[in-house]
Amino acid sequence: METRFRDTGIDTIKSDLVVVPVHERKLEEPVIRTLDRHLKGRLRERIEKSQFTGGEGSTLLHATGGALPAVHVLLVGLGKDTDLDAHVWRKAAARARKEAATLGARDIALYFAPAREPAAAASAIVEGVLLAAYQFNRYRSNSKPVPELKSLSFFKPGLTRAAETEKAVREAVDVIPGVFLARDLVNEPPSVTTARFLGEQAEQNCRGRGLSVEVWGKKKIEAMKLAGLLAVNRGSHEEPRFITIHYKPPVRPRKRVFLIGKGITFDSGGLSLKPSKSMETMKLDMAGGAAIIGAMSRLPHLRPDVEVTSYIPATDNLPGGNAQKPGDVIRYLNGKTIEVLNTDAEGRLILADALALAARENPDCIINLATLTGACVVALGNEVAGLFSNHQPLADQILGAARECGEKMWQLPLVKEYREDIKSSVADMKNVAGPQGGAIIAALILQEFVDEIPWAHLDIAGPAFTEKETPICARGGTGFGVRTLLRFLSTP
Ligand code: BES
Ligand code: ZN
Ligand code: ZN
């Protein structure tokens, strides 16, 4: 898709679909009057009949019938002026793209007159237009692909090219394939996305300047004493993998970051078996790893001046004959031990290996993404990730990046007092506590493995997967985290 900036008015722009964003109850704007004049009052009539007021999420489509160079005009409601943030632009643009798909429009021209932050608005619009077109149709016999969009034009009389806006648009275009890759990896059936497959996907997709991938098989994992990954893998016929993706910037790095993603390719719970209903979506349990592969795959395009090393421990969690048992104890490479009382709390067990390995390298920070707890979904719902951190400046940077990307995150506390609850009778700690505060308990266990290194843990169990279609995402994997991570890495 080509993006253009054009110094043109609504009466002269030629396009299959002209999109005019409208604020709630701001239907007297000059652009709408001009439109209406050319359409001989018909638009006003339609507005009155349909009771379109410009509320967020509402749209009004009008065919020009040759009265204008544009074929269709779409009014898109933005809601109240005061509520307008980048995410409103993102969703409005996504709705426009869906309309374009229905109409078979090959290009969109959007009247671009944001009151503030044009760069952020333009990049959100590009993201919305691209994200809305995602589909996962590999296993459908009757799918209809979304027609490709040839161009997206931003237009307004007097619109000038601004370097900052153009850069933001370019970055948005560069980021989105990473989101799609993460979505694809989650959406693939779990017997396709095995640990081996995930390793191959990392190798295939993380290529280009500065990137290298190393995938460890079972022997190497044993030699490296990644005891948590081996323990979880015992119930499976599939071999585990430990995936490392490394990015070296073209210039001297400003900092060294480690990213760690949970790569449970299917979570049955192990011997602490989940009920069938809870298992239905458990192919999502590698979404943290998928987000990291997606993000890393775009670094050669974005080229941030940060050195990034990613670790993705990968296995499924199955209850085979050799599976780990409640009561078993794992001894980690940093000497710490965990008593496994519930084999369904497996994410923390495999992340511990990776966190301990990363901590050894003494990086500037470690960020992990994991679909870690149902408790986090209970606390924050399906749209919001829980963020835990031992370092407030790092937490603030991530929250800031997330806000700009429209990925919702909310910080939750690492409550020291709850450490009492993970005391074990035989080991340094146990992997579960009582029924309360489960997201915090899981985070406290992870914290045991990062020493004092600035660290943030994102529990993405809720937003990694959507059971209902949203403007920017089809049902299934969302690619949550890819955009925030890339924004975080690109922000000085
Ligand atoms: N993968 C699940 C967490 C999860 C739940 C992700 C729902 C997405 C949606 C995780 O491994 C798990 O099973 N956690 C248990 C922990 C419990 C046994 C302490 C949970 O949340 O129930
Ligand atoms: Zn589990
Ligand atoms: Zn899990």
Coordinates of C-alpha atoms and ligand atoms in Angstrom, one line a residue:
M1 CA 0.0 0.0 0.0
E2 CA 1.3 3.4 -1.0
T3 CA 0.7 6.4 1.3
R4 CA 0.4 9.9 -0.1
F5 CA -0.1 13.4 1.2
R6 CA -2.1 15.7 -1.1
D7 CA -2.9 19.3 -1.1
T8 CA -6.4 19.0 -2.5
G9 CA -10.0 19.7 -1.5
I10 CA -13.0 17.4 -1.0
D11 CA -14.5 18.7 -4.3
T12 CA -11.5 17.7 -6.4
I13 CA -10.1 14.5 -4.8
K14 CA -10.5 11.5 -6.9
S15 CA -10.9 8.2 -5.1
D16 CA -13.0 5.1 -4.8
L17 CA -13.7 6.0 -1.2
V18 CA -13.3 9.4 0.4
V19 CA -13.4 9.3 4.2
V20 CA -14.4 12.3 6.3
P21 CA -13.8 12.0 10.0
V22 CA -16.5 13.8 12.0
H23 CA -16.7 14.9 15.6
E24 CA -19.8 14.3 17.5
R25 CA -22.4 17.0 16.8
K26 CA -19.9 18.9 14.6
L27 CA -21.9 18.5 11.4
E28 CA -21.6 22.2 10.4
E29 CA -17.9 22.0 9.6
P30 CA -16.9 23.6 6.3
V31 CA -15.8 20.3 4.8
I32 CA -19.3 18.8 5.3
R33 CA -21.0 21.9 3.9
T34 CA -18.8 21.8 0.8
L35 CA -19.6 18.2 0.4
D36 CA -23.3 18.8 0.8
R37 CA -23.3 21.6 -1.6
H38 CA -21.8 19.4 -4.3
L39 CA -24.2 16.7 -3.5
K40 CA -27.1 19.1 -3.8
G41 CA -28.3 18.8 -0.2
R42 CA -28.6 15.0 -0.3
L43 CA -26.0 14.4 2.3
R44 CA -27.8 16.6 4.8
E45 CA -31.0 14.7 4.1
R46 CA -29.2 11.4 4.7
I47 CA -27.7 12.6 7.9
E48 CA -31.1 13.7 9.2
K49 CA -32.8 10.5 8.2
S50 CA -30.1 8.3 9.7
Q51 CA -29.7 10.3 12.8
F52 CA -25.9 10.1 12.3
T53 CA -24.3 12.5 14.8
G54 CA -20.7 11.5 14.6
G55 CA -20.7 9.3 17.7
E56 CA -17.6 7.1 18.1
G57 CA -18.0 4.0 16.0
S58 CA -20.8 5.3 13.8
T59 CA -20.5 5.6 10.0
L60 CA -22.6 7.0 7.2
L61 CA -21.9 5.9 3.6
H62 CA -23.1 8.0 0.6
A63 CA -22.7 7.3 -3.1
T64 CA -21.9 10.5 -4.9
G65 CA -23.6 9.4 -8.1
G66 CA -21.0 11.2 -10.2
A67 CA -21.6 14.6 -8.4
L68 CA -18.0 14.5 -7.3
P69 CA -14.8 12.9 -8.6
A70 CA -15.0 10.5 -5.6
V71 CA -17.3 7.4 -6.0
H72 CA -18.3 7.1 -2.3
V73 CA -18.1 9.3 0.7
L74 CA -17.9 7.8 4.2
L75 CA -18.5 9.9 7.2
V76 CA -16.8 8.3 10.2
G77 CA -17.7 9.3 13.7
L78 CA -14.9 10.2 16.1
G79 CA -17.0 10.9 19.2
K80 CA -16.4 13.8 21.4
D81 CA -13.5 16.1 20.7
T82 CA -12.2 15.7 24.2
D83 CA -12.1 11.9 23.9
L84 CA -9.9 12.0 20.8
D85 CA -6.7 10.1 21.2
A86 CA -4.7 8.1 18.6
H87 CA -6.7 5.0 19.3
V88 CA -9.9 6.7 18.1
W89 CA -8.1 7.4 14.8
R90 CA -6.9 3.8 14.6
K91 CA -10.4 2.4 15.1
A92 CA -12.0 5.0 12.7
A93 CA -9.5 4.1 10.0
A94 CA -10.1 0.4 10.6
R95 CA -13.8 0.9 10.0
A96 CA -13.1 2.8 6.8
R97 CA -11.0 -0.1 5.6
K98 CA -13.8 -2.6 6.3
E99 CA -16.1 -0.4 4.3
A100 CA -13.6 -0.2 1.5
A101 CA -13.4 -4.0 1.5
T102 CA -17.2 -4.3 1.2
L103 CA -17.3 -1.8 -1.6
G104 CA -14.3 -3.3 -3.4
A105 CA -12.6 0.1 -3.2
R106 CA -9.0 0.0 -4.2
D107 CA -8.0 3.3 -2.7
I108 CA -9.0 5.4 0.2
A109 CA -8.5 9.2 0.5
L110 CA -8.9 10.6 4.0
Y111 CA -9.7 14.2 4.9
F112 CA -6.8 14.9 7.3
A113 CA -7.2 17.8 9.6
P114 CA -6.3 16.6 13.2
A115 CA -6.5 19.3 15.8
R116 CA -3.3 18.1 17.4
E117 CA -0.4 15.6 17.0
P118 CA -0.7 15.0 13.3
A119 CA 2.2 12.5 13.3
A120 CA 0.5 10.3 15.9
A121 CA -2.8 10.6 14.2
A122 CA -1.4 9.7 10.8
S123 CA 0.5 6.7 12.1
A124 CA -2.6 5.4 14.0
I125 CA -4.7 5.8 10.8
V126 CA -2.2 3.8 8.8
E127 CA -2.1 1.1 11.5
G128 CA -5.9 1.0 11.6
V129 CA -6.2 0.6 7.8
L130 CA -3.7 -2.2 7.7
L131 CA -4.7 -4.0 10.9
A132 CA -8.4 -4.2 9.8
A133 CA -7.5 -6.2 6.8
Y134 CA -6.0 -9.2 8.6
Q135 CA -7.6 -12.5 8.1
F136 CA -6.5 -16.1 8.9
N137 CA -8.0 -18.2 6.1
R138 CA -5.5 -21.0 5.7
Y139 CA -8.0 -23.6 6.9
R140 CA -11.2 -22.3 5.2
S141 CA -12.4 -23.7 2.0
N142 CA -14.7 -20.8 1.2
S143 CA -12.7 -17.7 2.1
K144 CA -12.7 -14.5 0.3
P145 CA -9.6 -12.5 0.6
V146 CA -9.8 -8.8 1.6
P147 CA -9.0 -6.9 -1.6
E148 CA -5.7 -5.2 -1.4
L149 CA -5.6 -1.5 -1.0
K150 CA -3.4 0.3 -3.6
S151 CA -3.1 3.6 -1.8
L152 CA -4.1 5.6 1.2
S153 CA -4.1 9.4 0.6
F154 CA -4.2 12.0 3.3
F155 CA -5.7 15.2 1.8
K156 CA -6.7 18.7 2.7
P157 CA -6.3 22.0 0.9
G158 CA -2.9 23.4 1.9
L159 CA -1.7 20.1 3.4
T160 CA 2.1 20.2 3.4
R161 CA 4.5 17.3 3.8
A162 CA 5.9 17.1 7.3
A163 CA 9.0 15.0 7.8
E164 CA 7.8 13.9 11.3
T165 CA 4.4 12.7 10.0
E166 CA 6.0 10.9 7.0
K167 CA 8.4 9.1 9.3
A168 CA 5.6 8.1 11.6
V169 CA 3.7 6.7 8.7
R170 CA 6.7 4.8 7.4
E171 CA 7.3 3.3 10.8
A172 CA 3.6 2.2 11.1
V173 CA 3.9 0.4 7.7
D174 CA 7.1 -1.3 8.8
V175 CA 5.7 -2.5 12.1
I176 CA 2.4 -4.1 11.0
P177 CA 3.8 -7.3 9.3
G178 CA 5.3 -8.1 12.7
V179 CA 1.8 -8.0 14.2
F180 CA 0.5 -10.2 11.4
L181 CA 3.2 -12.8 11.9
A182 CA 2.4 -12.9 15.7
R183 CA -1.3 -13.4 14.9
D184 CA -0.6 -16.1 12.3
L185 CA 1.7 -18.0 14.8
V186 CA -1.1 -18.0 17.4
N187 CA -3.9 -18.8 15.0
E188 CA -2.1 -21.9 13.6
P189 CA -3.5 -25.1 15.1
P190 CA -1.4 -26.3 18.1
S191 CA -0.3 -29.5 16.4
V192 CA 1.2 -27.3 13.6
T193 CA 2.8 -24.7 16.0
T194 CA 5.0 -27.1 17.8
A195 CA 8.2 -26.0 19.5
R196 CA 10.2 -27.2 16.5
F197 CA 7.9 -25.2 14.2
L198 CA 8.3 -22.1 16.3
G199 CA 12.0 -22.4 16.0
E200 CA 11.8 -22.8 12.2
Q201 CA 9.5 -19.8 12.0
A202 CA 12.0 -17.7 14.0
E203 CA 14.7 -18.8 11.6
Q204 CA 12.6 -18.0 8.5
N205 CA 11.3 -14.7 9.6
C206 CA 14.1 -13.2 11.6
R207 CA 16.5 -12.5 8.8
G208 CA 18.2 -9.4 7.6
R209 CA 20.7 -6.9 8.7
G210 CA 21.8 -7.3 12.3
L211 CA 19.6 -10.3 13.1
S212 CA 20.7 -13.8 13.9
V213 CA 18.8 -16.8 15.3
E214 CA 20.0 -19.8 17.3
V215 CA 17.7 -22.7 18.1
W216 CA 18.7 -25.2 20.8
G217 CA 17.3 -28.7 20.7
K218 CA 16.8 -31.1 23.7
K219 CA 20.5 -32.1 24.0
K220 CA 21.7 -28.5 24.2
I221 CA 18.9 -27.6 26.6
E222 CA 20.0 -30.5 28.8
A223 CA 23.6 -29.4 28.6
M224 CA 22.6 -25.8 29.5
K225 CA 20.6 -27.2 32.4
L226 CA 17.3 -25.5 31.6
A227 CA 15.6 -27.6 34.2
G228 CA 12.2 -25.8 34.1
L229 CA 11.8 -26.3 30.3
L230 CA 12.8 -29.9 30.6
A231 CA 10.4 -30.6 33.4
V232 CA 7.4 -29.2 31.6
N233 CA 8.4 -31.0 28.4
R234 CA 8.5 -34.4 30.1
G235 CA 4.8 -35.1 29.4
S236 CA 5.2 -34.5 25.7
H237 CA 6.3 -36.5 22.7
E238 CA 7.5 -33.3 21.0
E239 CA 11.0 -32.1 21.7
P240 CA 11.4 -28.7 23.4
R241 CA 13.2 -25.8 21.8
F242 CA 15.0 -22.8 23.3
I243 CA 15.1 -20.0 20.7
T244 CA 17.5 -17.1 20.8
I245 CA 17.1 -14.2 18.4
H246 CA 19.7 -11.5 18.5
Y247 CA 19.7 -8.0 17.0
K248 CA 22.8 -5.9 16.7
P249 CA 22.2 -2.3 15.6
P250 CA 24.3 -0.7 12.9
V251 CA 25.6 1.8 15.4
R252 CA 27.0 1.6 19.0
P253 CA 23.9 0.5 21.0
R254 CA 22.5 2.9 23.5
K255 CA 21.4 0.0 25.7
R256 CA 21.1 -3.7 25.9
V257 CA 17.6 -5.2 26.2
F258 CA 16.5 -8.8 26.8
L259 CA 13.1 -9.8 25.7
I260 CA 11.6 -13.1 26.9
G261 CA 8.4 -14.8 25.7
K262 CA 6.4 -17.7 27.0
G263 CA 6.3 -20.3 24.3
I264 CA 3.9 -23.0 25.5
T265 CA 2.6 -24.2 22.2
F266 CA -0.4 -25.9 23.9
D267 CA -1.3 -25.8 27.5
S268 CA -3.4 -28.8 28.6
G269 CA -2.4 -28.2 32.2
G270 CA -0.3 -31.3 32.3
L271 CA -1.3 -33.8 35.0
S272 CA -3.1 -30.9 36.7
L273 CA -5.4 -31.2 33.6
K274 CA -7.5 -28.3 32.6
P275 CA -11.3 -28.8 32.0
S276 CA -12.1 -29.1 28.3
K277 CA -13.7 -25.6 28.0
S278 CA -10.5 -23.9 29.4
M279 CA -8.4 -25.9 27.0
E280 CA -10.2 -24.7 23.8
T281 CA -8.1 -21.6 23.3
M282 CA -4.9 -22.9 24.9
K283 CA -3.0 -22.8 21.6
L284 CA -2.7 -19.1 22.5
D285 CA -0.2 -19.9 25.2
M286 CA 2.8 -19.1 23.0
A287 CA 1.5 -15.6 22.3
G288 CA 4.3 -14.0 24.3
G289 CA 6.9 -15.8 22.2
A290 CA 5.0 -15.1 19.0
A291 CA 4.9 -11.3 19.8
I292 CA 8.6 -11.4 20.3
I293 CA 9.3 -13.2 17.1
G294 CA 7.0 -10.7 15.3
A295 CA 8.7 -7.7 16.9
M296 CA 12.2 -9.0 16.3
S297 CA 11.4 -9.7 12.6
R298 CA 10.9 -6.0 12.0
L299 CA 14.1 -4.7 13.6
P300 CA 16.1 -4.7 10.4
H301 CA 13.5 -2.3 9.0
L302 CA 13.2 0.0 12.0
R303 CA 16.9 -0.2 13.0
P304 CA 16.7 1.1 16.6
D305 CA 20.1 1.8 18.2
V306 CA 19.5 -0.8 20.9
E307 CA 21.0 -4.3 21.2
V308 CA 18.2 -6.8 21.7
T309 CA 18.5 -10.4 22.7
S310 CA 15.3 -12.5 22.8
Y311 CA 14.8 -15.9 24.5
I312 CA 11.8 -18.0 23.8
P313 CA 11.6 -21.3 25.7
A314 CA 9.1 -23.5 23.8
T315 CA 7.3 -26.7 24.5
D316 CA 3.7 -27.9 24.9
N317 CA 2.4 -28.8 28.4
L318 CA 0.9 -32.3 28.2
P319 CA 0.2 -35.1 30.6
G320 CA 2.1 -38.0 29.0
G321 CA 3.3 -41.0 31.0
N322 CA 6.6 -39.4 31.9
A323 CA 5.0 -36.0 32.8
Q324 CA 6.2 -34.1 35.9
K325 CA 4.1 -34.7 38.9
P326 CA 2.7 -32.5 41.6
G327 CA 5.4 -32.7 44.4
D328 CA 8.3 -32.8 42.0
V329 CA 11.1 -30.3 42.6
I330 CA 13.0 -28.4 39.9
R331 CA 16.6 -27.1 40.5
Y332 CA 17.4 -24.1 38.4
L333 CA 20.8 -23.0 37.0
N334 CA 21.0 -20.2 39.5
G335 CA 20.7 -22.7 42.4
K336 CA 17.1 -21.9 43.3
T337 CA 14.5 -24.6 43.6
I338 CA 10.8 -24.7 42.9
E339 CA 8.3 -27.4 44.2
V340 CA 5.7 -28.0 41.5
L341 CA 2.4 -28.4 43.2
N342 CA 0.3 -27.6 40.1
T343 CA 1.6 -28.6 36.7
D344 CA -0.8 -26.0 35.1
A345 CA 1.3 -23.2 36.5
E346 CA 4.0 -24.1 33.9
G347 CA 4.7 -20.7 32.3
R348 CA 6.6 -19.5 35.3
L349 CA 8.6 -22.7 35.3
I350 CA 10.0 -22.2 31.8
L351 CA 10.3 -18.5 32.1
A352 CA 12.5 -18.9 35.2
D353 CA 15.2 -20.6 33.1
A354 CA 15.2 -17.8 30.6
L355 CA 15.1 -15.1 33.1
A356 CA 18.1 -16.6 35.0
L357 CA 20.0 -16.9 31.8
A358 CA 19.3 -13.3 30.8
A359 CA 20.1 -12.0 34.3
R360 CA 23.6 -13.6 34.0
E361 CA 24.3 -11.3 31.0
N362 CA 23.6 -8.2 33.2
P363 CA 21.6 -6.3 30.6
D364 CA 20.1 -2.8 31.1
C365 CA 16.7 -4.3 31.3
I366 CA 14.6 -7.5 30.9
I367 CA 11.1 -7.5 29.6
N368 CA 9.0 -10.7 29.5
L369 CA 5.7 -11.3 27.8
A370 CA 3.5 -14.2 28.9
T371 CA 0.0 -15.5 28.8
L372 CA 0.6 -16.3 32.4
T373 CA -2.5 -16.3 34.6
G374 CA -6.2 -16.6 34.4
A375 CA -6.2 -14.4 37.5
C376 CA -4.9 -11.5 35.4
V377 CA -7.9 -11.9 33.1
V378 CA -10.2 -11.9 36.0
A379 CA -8.6 -8.7 37.3
L380 CA -8.3 -6.7 34.1
G381 CA -10.5 -8.4 31.6
N382 CA -9.7 -9.2 28.0
E383 CA -8.4 -5.9 26.8
V384 CA -5.8 -5.0 29.4
A385 CA -2.5 -6.6 30.1
G386 CA -1.1 -6.5 33.7
L387 CA 2.3 -4.9 34.0
F388 CA 4.6 -5.7 36.9
S389 CA 8.0 -4.2 37.4
N390 CA 10.8 -3.8 40.0
H391 CA 11.9 -0.5 38.3
Q392 CA 9.4 2.3 38.0
P393 CA 11.2 4.3 35.2
L394 CA 11.1 1.1 33.0
A395 CA 7.5 0.5 33.8
D396 CA 6.7 4.2 32.9
Q397 CA 8.5 3.9 29.6
I398 CA 6.6 0.7 28.7
L399 CA 3.2 2.2 29.8
G400 CA 4.0 5.3 27.7
A401 CA 4.8 3.3 24.6
A402 CA 1.7 1.2 25.1
R403 CA -0.5 4.2 25.4
E404 CA 0.7 5.6 22.2
C405 CA 0.1 2.3 20.5
G406 CA -3.5 1.9 21.9
E407 CA -2.4 -1.4 23.7
K408 CA -3.9 -1.2 27.1
M409 CA -1.8 -2.0 30.1
W410 CA -2.3 -1.5 33.8
Q411 CA 0.4 -1.7 36.5
L412 CA -0.2 -4.2 39.3
P413 CA 1.9 -4.3 42.4
L414 CA 4.6 -6.8 43.5
V415 CA 3.4 -7.2 47.0
K416 CA 6.4 -8.3 49.1
E417 CA 4.1 -9.6 51.9
Y418 CA 2.7 -12.2 49.6
R419 CA 6.1 -13.9 49.3
E420 CA 5.1 -15.7 52.5
D421 CA 2.5 -17.5 50.5
I422 CA 4.9 -19.2 48.1
K423 CA 7.0 -20.8 50.9
S424 CA 7.4 -24.5 50.3
S425 CA 8.0 -27.3 52.8
V426 CA 10.7 -28.9 50.8
A427 CA 12.1 -26.3 48.3
D428 CA 12.9 -22.6 48.1
M429 CA 9.4 -21.9 46.8
K430 CA 6.4 -23.6 45.4
N431 CA 4.9 -22.7 42.1
V432 CA 1.4 -21.9 43.3
A433 CA -0.2 -20.3 46.4
G434 CA -3.9 -20.0 47.4
P435 CA -6.8 -18.9 45.2
Q436 CA -6.2 -15.2 45.6
G437 CA -3.9 -12.7 43.9
G438 CA -2.8 -15.3 41.3
A439 CA -1.3 -12.8 38.9
I440 CA 0.8 -11.2 41.6
I441 CA 2.0 -14.6 43.0
A442 CA 3.1 -15.6 39.5
A443 CA 5.0 -12.3 39.1
L444 CA 6.7 -12.7 42.5
I445 CA 8.0 -16.1 41.4
L446 CA 9.4 -14.6 38.2
Q447 CA 11.0 -11.8 40.2
E448 CA 13.1 -14.4 42.1
F449 CA 15.0 -15.1 38.9
V450 CA 16.0 -11.6 37.7
D451 CA 18.3 -10.5 40.6
E452 CA 18.2 -6.7 40.8
I453 CA 18.1 -6.1 37.0
P454 CA 15.4 -3.6 35.9
W455 CA 12.7 -5.9 34.8
A456 CA 9.1 -5.7 33.6
H457 CA 6.7 -8.6 33.3
L458 CA 3.6 -8.3 31.0
D459 CA 0.8 -10.7 31.8
I460 CA -1.0 -10.8 28.4
A461 CA -3.3 -13.7 29.2
G462 CA -6.4 -11.4 28.4
P463 CA -5.5 -9.3 25.4
A464 CA -3.4 -12.0 23.5
F465 CA -6.5 -13.5 22.0
T466 CA -9.9 -12.1 21.2
E467 CA -13.0 -14.3 21.0
K468 CA -15.0 -11.5 19.3
E469 CA -14.0 -9.4 16.3
T470 CA -12.9 -5.9 17.0
P471 CA -12.3 -3.0 14.5
I472 CA -8.6 -3.8 14.3
C473 CA -8.6 -7.5 14.8
A474 CA -10.3 -10.7 13.6
R475 CA -11.2 -13.4 16.1
G476 CA -8.1 -15.2 17.4
G477 CA -4.6 -14.0 18.1
T478 CA -4.2 -10.3 18.3
G479 CA -0.4 -9.8 18.1
F480 CA -0.7 -7.8 21.4
G481 CA 2.7 -6.5 22.5
V482 CA 4.4 -6.3 19.1
R483 CA 3.6 -2.6 18.6
T484 CA 4.4 -1.6 22.1
L485 CA 7.7 -3.4 22.1
L486 CA 8.8 -1.9 18.8
R487 CA 7.7 1.6 20.0
F488 CA 9.6 1.0 23.3
L489 CA 12.8 0.0 21.4
S490 CA 12.5 2.9 19.0
T491 CA 11.9 5.6 21.6
P492 CA 15.2 7.3 22.8
Ligands
BES1 N1 -1.8 -20.5 30.2 C1 -2.4 -20.4 31.5 C2 -3.0 -19.0 31.8 C3 -4.1 -18.5 30.9 C4 -5.4 -18.6 31.3 C5 -3.8 -17.8 29.7 C6 -6.4 -18.1 30.5 C7 -4.9 -17.3 28.9 C8 -6.2 -17.5 29.3 C9 -1.5 -20.7 32.6 O1 -0.5 -21.6 32.3 C10 -2.3 -21.3 33.7 O2 -2.8 -22.3 33.5 N2 -2.3 -20.7 34.8 C11 -3.1 -21.1 35.9 C12 -2.3 -20.9 37.2 C13 -2.8 -21.6 38.4 C14 -2.7 -23.1 38.3 C15 -2.1 -21.1 39.6 C16 -4.4 -20.3 36.0 O3 -4.4 -19.2 35.7 O4 -5.4 -20.9 36.3
ZN2 ZN -1.1 -23.6 32.6
ZN3 ZN 0.1 -21.7 30.3

